[in-house]
mmCIF file of C-alpha atoms in Angstrom:
data_model
loop_
_atom_site.group_PDB
_atom_site.id
_atom_site.type_symbol
_atom_site.label_atom_id
_atom_site.label_comp_id
_atom_site.label_asym_id
_atom_site.label_seq_id
_atom_site.Cartn_x
_atom_site.Cartn_y
_atom_site.Cartn_z
ATOM 1 C CA GLN A 1 130.712 161.662 196.376
ATOM 2 C CA GLY A 2 130.457 159.098 199.102
ATOM 3 C CA LYS A 3 127.680 157.427 197.554
ATOM 4 C CA PHE A 4 129.134 154.003 198.082
ATOM 5 C CA ASP A 5 126.135 151.738 198.045
ATOM 6 C CA GLU A 6 125.166 153.334 194.669
ATOM 7 C CA ALA A 7 128.688 153.056 193.656
ATOM 8 C CA ILE A 8 128.722 149.123 194.590
ATOM 9 C CA GLN A 9 125.401 148.742 192.831
ATOM 10 C CA ASN A 10 126.995 149.732 189.477
ATOM 11 C CA TYR A 11 130.323 148.171 189.863
ATOM 12 C CA VAL A 12 128.478 144.943 190.193
ATOM 13 C CA LYS A 13 126.136 145.521 186.774
ATOM 14 C CA ALA A 14 129.680 146.210 185.285
ATOM 15 C CA ILE A 15 131.061 143.046 186.373
ATOM 16 C CA GLU A 16 128.169 141.133 184.830
ATOM 17 C CA LEU A 17 129.231 142.423 181.855
ATOM 18 C CA THR A 18 133.302 141.780 181.971
ATOM 19 C CA PRO A 19 133.333 139.463 185.160
ATOM 20 C CA ASN A 20 137.315 139.041 184.902
ATOM 21 C CA ASN A 21 137.637 142.536 185.131
ATOM 22 C CA ALA A 22 140.402 142.301 188.442
ATOM 23 C CA GLY A 23 140.189 146.538 188.407
ATOM 24 C CA LEU A 24 136.445 146.174 189.029
ATOM 25 C CA HIS A 25 136.585 143.630 191.972
ATOM 26 C CA TYR A 26 139.142 146.064 193.468
ATOM 27 C CA ASN A 27 137.237 149.273 193.265
ATOM 28 C CA ILE A 28 134.535 147.096 194.672
ATOM 29 C CA GLY A 29 136.385 146.686 197.497
ATOM 30 C CA THR A 30 137.531 149.986 197.972
ATOM 31 C CA ALA A 31 133.752 151.320 198.366
ATOM 32 C CA PHE A 32 133.387 148.298 200.867
ATOM 33 C CA GLN A 33 136.291 149.453 202.944
ATOM 34 C CA ALA A 34 135.227 152.881 202.967
ATOM 35 C CA LYS A 35 131.769 152.013 204.421
ATOM 36 C CA ASN A 36 133.651 149.900 206.986
ATOM 37 C CA ASP A 37 132.437 146.754 205.365
ATOM 38 C CA PHE A 38 135.796 144.848 205.729
ATOM 39 C CA GLU A 39 134.293 141.731 205.416
ATOM 40 C CA HIS A 40 132.991 142.291 201.603
ATOM 41 C CA ALA A 41 136.150 144.265 201.015
ATOM 42 C CA GLU A 42 138.460 141.696 201.425
ATOM 43 C CA LYS A 43 136.296 139.213 199.611
ATOM 44 C CA ALA A 44 136.634 141.751 196.881
ATOM 45 C CA TYR A 45 140.612 142.291 196.625
ATOM 46 C CA MET A 46 140.658 138.607 197.216
ATOM 47 C CA LYS A 47 139.043 137.975 194.025
ATOM 48 C CA ALA A 48 141.141 140.957 192.119
ATOM 49 C CA LEU A 49 144.141 138.777 193.416
ATOM 50 C CA GLU A 50 142.939 135.526 192.378
ATOM 51 C CA MET A 51 142.195 136.934 188.628
ATOM 52 C CA ASP A 52 145.590 139.100 189.046
ATOM 53 C CA PRO A 53 147.829 137.594 191.307
ATOM 54 C CA LYS A 54 150.712 140.597 190.137
ATOM 55 C CA ASN A 55 147.760 143.003 191.174
ATOM 56 C CA ASP A 56 150.351 145.298 193.643
ATOM 57 C CA LYS A 57 147.144 147.803 194.506
ATOM 58 C CA ALA A 58 144.760 144.384 195.722
ATOM 59 C CA LYS A 59 147.628 143.157 197.697
ATOM 60 C CA SER A 60 148.498 147.092 199.024
ATOM 61 C CA ALA A 61 144.820 147.458 199.942
ATOM 62 C CA LEU A 62 144.769 144.158 201.581
ATOM 63 C CA ASP A 63 147.464 145.185 204.306
ATOM 64 C CA SER A 64 145.582 148.024 204.530
ATOM 65 C CA LEU A 65 142.719 146.770 205.405
ATOM 66 C CA SER A 66 144.057 144.129 207.884
ATOM 67 C CA LYS A 67 145.803 147.347 209.812
ATOM 68 C CA GLN A 68 142.267 148.808 209.557
ATOM 69 C CA GLN A 69 140.717 146.030 210.927
ATOM 70 C CA SER A 70 143.303 145.444 214.074
ATOM 71 C CA ALA A 71 142.610 149.089 214.819
ATOM 72 C CA LYS A 72 139.038 148.955 215.013
ATOM 73 C CA LYS A 73 139.340 145.772 217.233
ATOM 74 C CA LEU A 74 141.511 147.243 219.160
ATOM 75 C CA GLN A 75 138.994 150.181 219.895
ATOM 76 C CA GLU A 76 136.399 148.413 220.124
ATOM 77 C CA LEU A 77 138.260 145.857 222.702
ATOM 78 C CA SER A 78 139.479 149.070 224.695
ATOM 79 C CA SER A 79 136.302 150.888 225.037
ATOM 80 C CA ARG A 80 134.929 147.318 226.502
ATOM 81 C CA ALA A 81 137.493 146.828 228.904
ATOM 82 C CA LEU A 82 137.060 150.469 230.296
ATOM 83 C CA GLU A 83 133.117 150.049 230.315
ATOM 84 C CA LEU A 84 133.973 146.657 232.481
ATOM 85 C CA GLN A 85 136.328 148.349 234.691
ATOM 86 C CA ASN A 86 134.295 151.455 235.604
ATOM 87 C CA SER A 87 131.270 149.031 236.337
ATOM 88 C CA GLY A 88 133.362 147.373 238.605
ATOM 89 C CA ASN A 89 133.670 143.747 236.462
ATOM 90 C CA LEU A 90 137.351 143.771 237.129
ATOM 91 C CA GLN A 91 138.109 139.951 235.998
ATOM 92 C CA GLU A 92 136.260 140.784 232.591
ATOM 93 C CA SER A 93 138.093 144.258 232.133
ATOM 94 C CA ILE A 94 141.273 142.395 232.598
ATOM 95 C CA THR A 95 140.430 139.915 229.874
ATOM 96 C CA ALA A 96 139.110 142.476 227.289
ATOM 97 C CA TYR A 97 142.536 144.829 228.182
ATOM 98 C CA GLN A 98 144.524 141.753 227.424
ATOM 99 C CA ALA A 99 143.035 140.654 224.277
ATOM 100 C CA ALA A 100 143.374 144.301 223.199
ATOM 101 C CA LEU A 101 146.868 144.543 223.979
ATOM 102 C CA SER A 102 147.272 141.080 221.560
ATOM 103 C CA PHE A 103 146.401 144.017 218.488
ATOM 104 C CA ASN A 104 149.417 146.008 219.908
ATOM 105 C CA PRO A 105 151.392 145.031 222.582
ATOM 106 C CA ASN A 106 153.168 148.559 222.801
ATOM 107 C CA ASP A 107 150.139 150.546 223.324
ATOM 108 C CA HIS A 108 151.520 152.075 226.607
ATOM 109 C CA SER A 109 148.025 153.715 227.353
ATOM 110 C CA LEU A 110 146.380 150.163 227.658
ATOM 111 C CA VAL A 111 149.109 148.625 229.469
ATOM 112 C CA TYR A 112 148.981 151.375 232.302
ATOM 113 C CA ASN A 113 144.971 150.806 232.066
ATOM 114 C CA LEU A 114 145.468 146.902 232.674
ATOM 115 C CA GLY A 115 147.739 147.803 235.704
ATOM 116 C CA THR A 116 144.966 149.889 237.002
ATOM 117 C CA ALA A 117 142.400 147.085 236.621
ATOM 118 C CA PHE A 118 144.670 144.337 238.396
ATOM 119 C CA GLN A 119 145.261 146.941 241.026
ATOM 120 C CA ALA A 120 141.576 147.296 241.691
ATOM 121 C CA SER A 121 140.931 143.652 242.204
ATOM 122 C CA GLY A 122 144.242 143.577 244.505
ATOM 123 C CA ASP A 123 146.778 141.572 242.149
ATOM 124 C CA LEU A 124 149.478 144.137 243.192
ATOM 125 C CA THR A 125 152.076 142.090 241.758
ATOM 126 C CA ASN A 126 150.649 142.079 238.212
ATOM 127 C CA ALA A 127 149.748 145.790 238.472
ATOM 128 C CA GLN A 128 153.585 146.863 239.567
ATOM 129 C CA ALA A 129 154.820 144.596 236.575
ATOM 130 C CA GLN A 130 152.289 146.341 234.175
ATOM 131 C CA TYR A 131 152.921 149.981 235.387
ATOM 132 C CA GLN A 132 156.867 149.452 235.268
ATOM 133 C CA LYS A 133 155.966 147.972 231.556
ATOM 134 C CA ALA A 134 154.243 151.355 230.792
ATOM 135 C CA ILE A 135 156.928 153.435 232.126
ATOM 136 C CA ASP A 136 159.744 151.454 229.860
ATOM 137 C CA LEU A 137 157.227 152.121 226.560
ATOM 138 C CA ASP A 138 156.652 155.995 227.969
ATOM 139 C CA LYS A 139 159.730 157.080 230.203
ATOM 140 C CA GLY A 140 158.531 160.664 230.233
ATOM 141 C CA ASN A 141 155.000 159.856 231.427
ATOM 142 C CA GLN A 142 154.609 161.204 235.356
ATOM 143 C CA THR A 143 151.414 159.975 235.766
ATOM 144 C CA TYR A 144 152.666 156.234 235.055
ATOM 145 C CA GLN A 145 155.542 156.884 237.393
ATOM 146 C CA ASN A 146 153.187 158.010 240.350
ATOM 147 C CA ALA A 147 151.043 155.294 240.260
ATOM 148 C CA LEU A 148 153.790 153.033 240.267
ATOM 149 C CA LYS A 149 155.384 154.652 243.878
ATOM 150 C CA ILE A 150 151.590 154.865 245.107
ATOM 151 C CA LEU A 151 151.409 151.018 244.207
ATOM 152 C CA LYS A 152 154.806 150.157 245.935
ATOM 153 C CA VAL A 153 153.780 152.019 249.148
ATOM 154 C CA GLN A 154 150.697 149.945 249.153
ATOM 155 C CA LEU A 155 152.657 146.749 248.744
ATOM 156 C CA ALA A 156 155.462 148.018 251.603
ATOM 157 C CA THR A 157 152.390 148.770 253.951
ATOM 158 C CA PRO A 158 151.040 145.279 255.102
ATOM 159 C CA LEU A 159 155.238 144.278 255.702
ATOM 160 C CA VAL A 160 155.595 147.761 257.590
ATOM 161 C CA GLN A 161 152.845 146.736 259.951
ATOM 162 C CA SER A 162 153.828 143.372 259.992
ATOM 163 C CA ALA A 163 157.574 144.193 261.053
ATOM 164 C CA ILE A 164 156.125 146.702 263.982
ATOM 165 C CA SER A 165 154.302 144.125 265.065
ATOM 166 C CA LYS A 166 157.171 141.761 265.198
ATOM 167 C CA GLN A 167 159.378 144.331 266.921
ATOM 168 C CA THR A 168 156.564 145.296 269.583
ATOM 169 C CA SER A 169 156.695 141.379 270.419
ATOM 170 C CA ASN A 170 160.458 141.326 270.511
ATOM 171 C CA ASP A 171 160.783 139.626 267.467
ATOM 172 C CA LEU A 172 163.605 141.338 266.140
ATOM 173 C CA VAL A 173 165.079 139.264 263.555
ATOM 174 C CA GLY A 174 161.599 139.344 261.875
ATOM 175 C CA ALA A 175 160.782 142.852 262.318
ATOM 176 C CA ILE A 176 164.239 143.752 260.123
ATOM 177 C CA ALA A 177 163.455 141.094 257.370
ATOM 178 C CA ASP A 178 160.203 142.778 256.944
ATOM 179 C CA TYR A 179 161.672 146.413 257.307
ATOM 180 C CA ASN A 180 163.852 145.130 254.601
ATOM 181 C CA LYS A 181 161.361 143.737 252.308
ATOM 182 C CA ALA A 182 159.358 146.935 252.718
ATOM 183 C CA LEU A 183 162.495 149.278 251.623
ATOM 184 C CA GLU A 184 162.467 147.143 248.523
ATOM 185 C CA TYR A 185 159.349 148.451 247.566
ATOM 186 C CA SER A 186 159.750 152.337 249.119
ATOM 187 C CA PRO A 187 163.388 152.613 249.360
ATOM 188 C CA ASP A 188 162.986 156.538 250.121
ATOM 189 C CA ASP A 189 160.518 156.073 252.960
ATOM 190 C CA ALA A 190 162.661 157.645 255.850
ATOM 191 C CA GLN A 191 160.044 156.676 258.824
ATOM 192 C CA THR A 192 160.749 152.752 257.502
ATOM 193 C CA HIS A 193 164.487 153.590 257.674
ATOM 194 C CA PHE A 194 164.241 155.097 261.109
ATOM 195 C CA ASN A 195 162.244 151.895 262.293
ATOM 196 C CA LEU A 196 164.712 149.870 260.837
ATOM 197 C CA ALA A 197 167.538 151.479 262.537
ATOM 198 C CA THR A 198 165.978 151.108 266.231
ATOM 199 C CA ALA A 199 165.077 147.475 264.976
ATOM 200 C CA TYR A 200 168.706 147.170 264.486
ATOM 201 C CA GLN A 201 169.609 149.127 267.373
ATOM 202 C CA GLY A 202 167.742 146.608 269.753
ATOM 203 C CA ASN A 203 169.548 143.722 268.661
ATOM 204 C CA ASN A 204 172.627 144.788 268.838
ATOM 205 C CA GLN A 205 173.710 145.609 265.676
ATOM 206 C CA ASN A 206 175.304 148.892 265.830
ATOM 207 C CA ASP A 207 176.944 149.178 262.669
ATOM 208 C CA GLN A 208 173.525 148.546 260.634
ATOM 209 C CA ALA A 209 171.611 150.503 262.919
ATOM 210 C CA ILE A 210 173.991 153.653 261.988
ATOM 211 C CA SER A 211 173.801 153.232 258.222
ATOM 212 C CA SER A 212 169.967 153.005 259.092
ATOM 213 C CA TYR A 213 169.797 156.278 261.511
ATOM 214 C CA LEU A 214 171.727 158.167 258.667
ATOM 215 C CA LYS A 215 169.391 157.324 255.970
ATOM 216 C CA ALA A 216 166.495 158.366 257.767
ATOM 217 C CA ALA A 217 168.243 161.642 258.555
ATOM 218 C CA GLN A 218 169.437 162.232 255.086
ATOM 219 C CA LEU A 219 166.008 161.525 253.577
ATOM 220 C CA ASP A 220 163.979 163.494 255.824
ATOM 221 C CA PRO A 221 166.221 165.608 258.656
ATOM 222 C CA LYS A 222 163.613 167.574 260.287
ATOM 223 C CA GLY A 223 161.068 164.710 260.319
ATOM 224 C CA GLN A 224 163.505 161.959 261.271
ATOM 225 C CA ALA A 225 165.336 164.456 263.779
ATOM 226 C CA ASP A 226 165.477 161.406 266.345
ATOM 227 C CA ALA A 227 167.461 159.963 264.422
ATOM 228 C CA PHE A 228 170.035 162.019 265.225
ATOM 229 C CA PHE A 229 169.649 161.999 268.652
ATOM 230 C CA PHE A 230 170.130 157.897 268.870
ATOM 231 C CA LEU A 231 172.765 158.352 266.246
ATOM 232 C CA ALA A 232 174.492 160.305 268.971
ATOM 233 C CA GLY A 233 174.115 157.925 271.686
ATOM 234 C CA ILE A 234 175.699 155.031 269.548
ATOM 235 C CA TYR A 235 178.665 156.821 268.537
ATOM 236 C CA GLU A 236 179.041 158.001 272.117
ATOM 237 C CA GLU A 237 178.920 154.591 273.456
ATOM 238 C CA LYS A 238 181.481 153.458 270.679
ATOM 239 C CA LYS A 239 183.705 156.243 272.302
ATOM 240 C CA ILE A 240 183.429 158.378 269.209
ATOM 241 C CA LYS A 241 183.228 161.430 270.754
ATOM 242 C CA ASN A 242 183.389 164.237 268.066
ATOM 243 C CA SER A 243 180.717 162.157 265.990
ATOM 244 C CA ALA A 244 178.343 162.209 269.189
ATOM 245 C CA ILE A 245 178.314 165.515 269.544
ATOM 246 C CA ASP A 246 178.177 166.511 265.849
ATOM 247 C CA ASN A 247 175.062 164.599 265.928
ATOM 248 C CA PHE A 248 173.719 165.907 269.436
ATOM 249 C CA GLN A 249 174.081 168.932 267.715
ATOM 250 C CA LYS A 250 172.207 168.226 264.614
ATOM 251 C CA TYR A 251 169.221 166.953 266.895
ATOM 252 C CA ILE A 252 168.918 170.228 268.360
ATOM 253 C CA GLN A 253 169.426 172.504 265.281
ATOM 254 C CA ASN A 254 166.616 170.416 263.576
ATOM 255 C CA ALA A 255 164.305 170.011 266.514
ATOM 256 C CA PRO A 256 165.108 172.971 268.859
ATOM 257 C CA SER A 257 161.576 171.875 270.806
ATOM 258 C CA GLY A 258 162.402 168.421 270.893
ATOM 259 C CA THR A 259 161.445 166.134 273.390
ATOM 260 C CA TYR A 260 165.423 164.974 273.759
ATOM 261 C CA VAL A 261 166.969 168.674 273.290
ATOM 262 C CA ASN A 262 167.975 168.629 277.085
ATOM 263 C CA ASP A 263 169.402 165.477 277.149
ATOM 264 C CA ALA A 264 171.417 166.251 274.151
ATOM 265 C CA LYS A 265 172.596 169.665 275.572
ATOM 266 C CA GLU A 266 173.850 167.723 278.845
ATOM 267 C CA ARG A 267 175.415 165.085 276.826
ATOM 268 C CA ILE A 268 177.398 167.583 274.527
ATOM 269 C CA THR A 269 178.253 169.713 278.027
ATOM 270 C CA TYR A 270 179.678 166.161 279.445
ATOM 271 C CA LEU A 271 181.153 164.906 276.168
ATOM 272 C CA LYS A 272 183.182 168.113 275.894
ATOM 273 C CA THR A 273 184.544 167.600 279.690
ATOM 274 C CA LEU A 274 186.262 164.215 278.346
ATOM 275 C CA LYS A 275 190.079 164.252 277.015
ATOM 276 C CA PRO A 276 190.256 163.826 272.979
#
């Protein structure tokens, strides 16, 4: 009937009459557990086992109680962590999330939340690790995948800015290194591939420039149409006539009102006059 306190009182009176009755101690444990008094429930189950070491019901009840205690502690810590995070206490929030995860390391939502706390605190490296772990635990979760993608852009941004600064000051080797590091985080960023190609070309690394221009054009043919034009220029310089004409044409197709359209048309006309 859910009258747990009254039940416990009556069980205690019964124990006064039969103090060595393991079953009564077990029953008291179930009543305490039902009212979420885990400490007294555990003592009652232990007393039942002390009197009857083979009492399987008491053993199972202790196992169930342990899981229930862990679940309760997990919920309390999770709620506390979220509360701390929402109030801006990020380091305390991180500690609470980590404590919660000690009860269930494979709780993907908790792992993800820990990642958001790390990201908010500026610790992007640990945030990335947690997002990746959350994805590994729940592979179909688009929210986790999007969070990691956004984070990687955030990680790549200062590297791209550094690369642009170095390229502007003619430190092409440094720029190339930073662009490549940025692409480790955002391998599908067409603009970064284009920028890397210009740095390679400026450093007379034309084969690498071709590869990067091709990647930029493949990822975003219209947005990176200039890649076709510069590719054509490199092919023309290498005296690869057909490839040069083909890329000038692709530039015109993808940027019909682009800056270099007239130049591209002139180069096509000229190249067609050359012998194969």
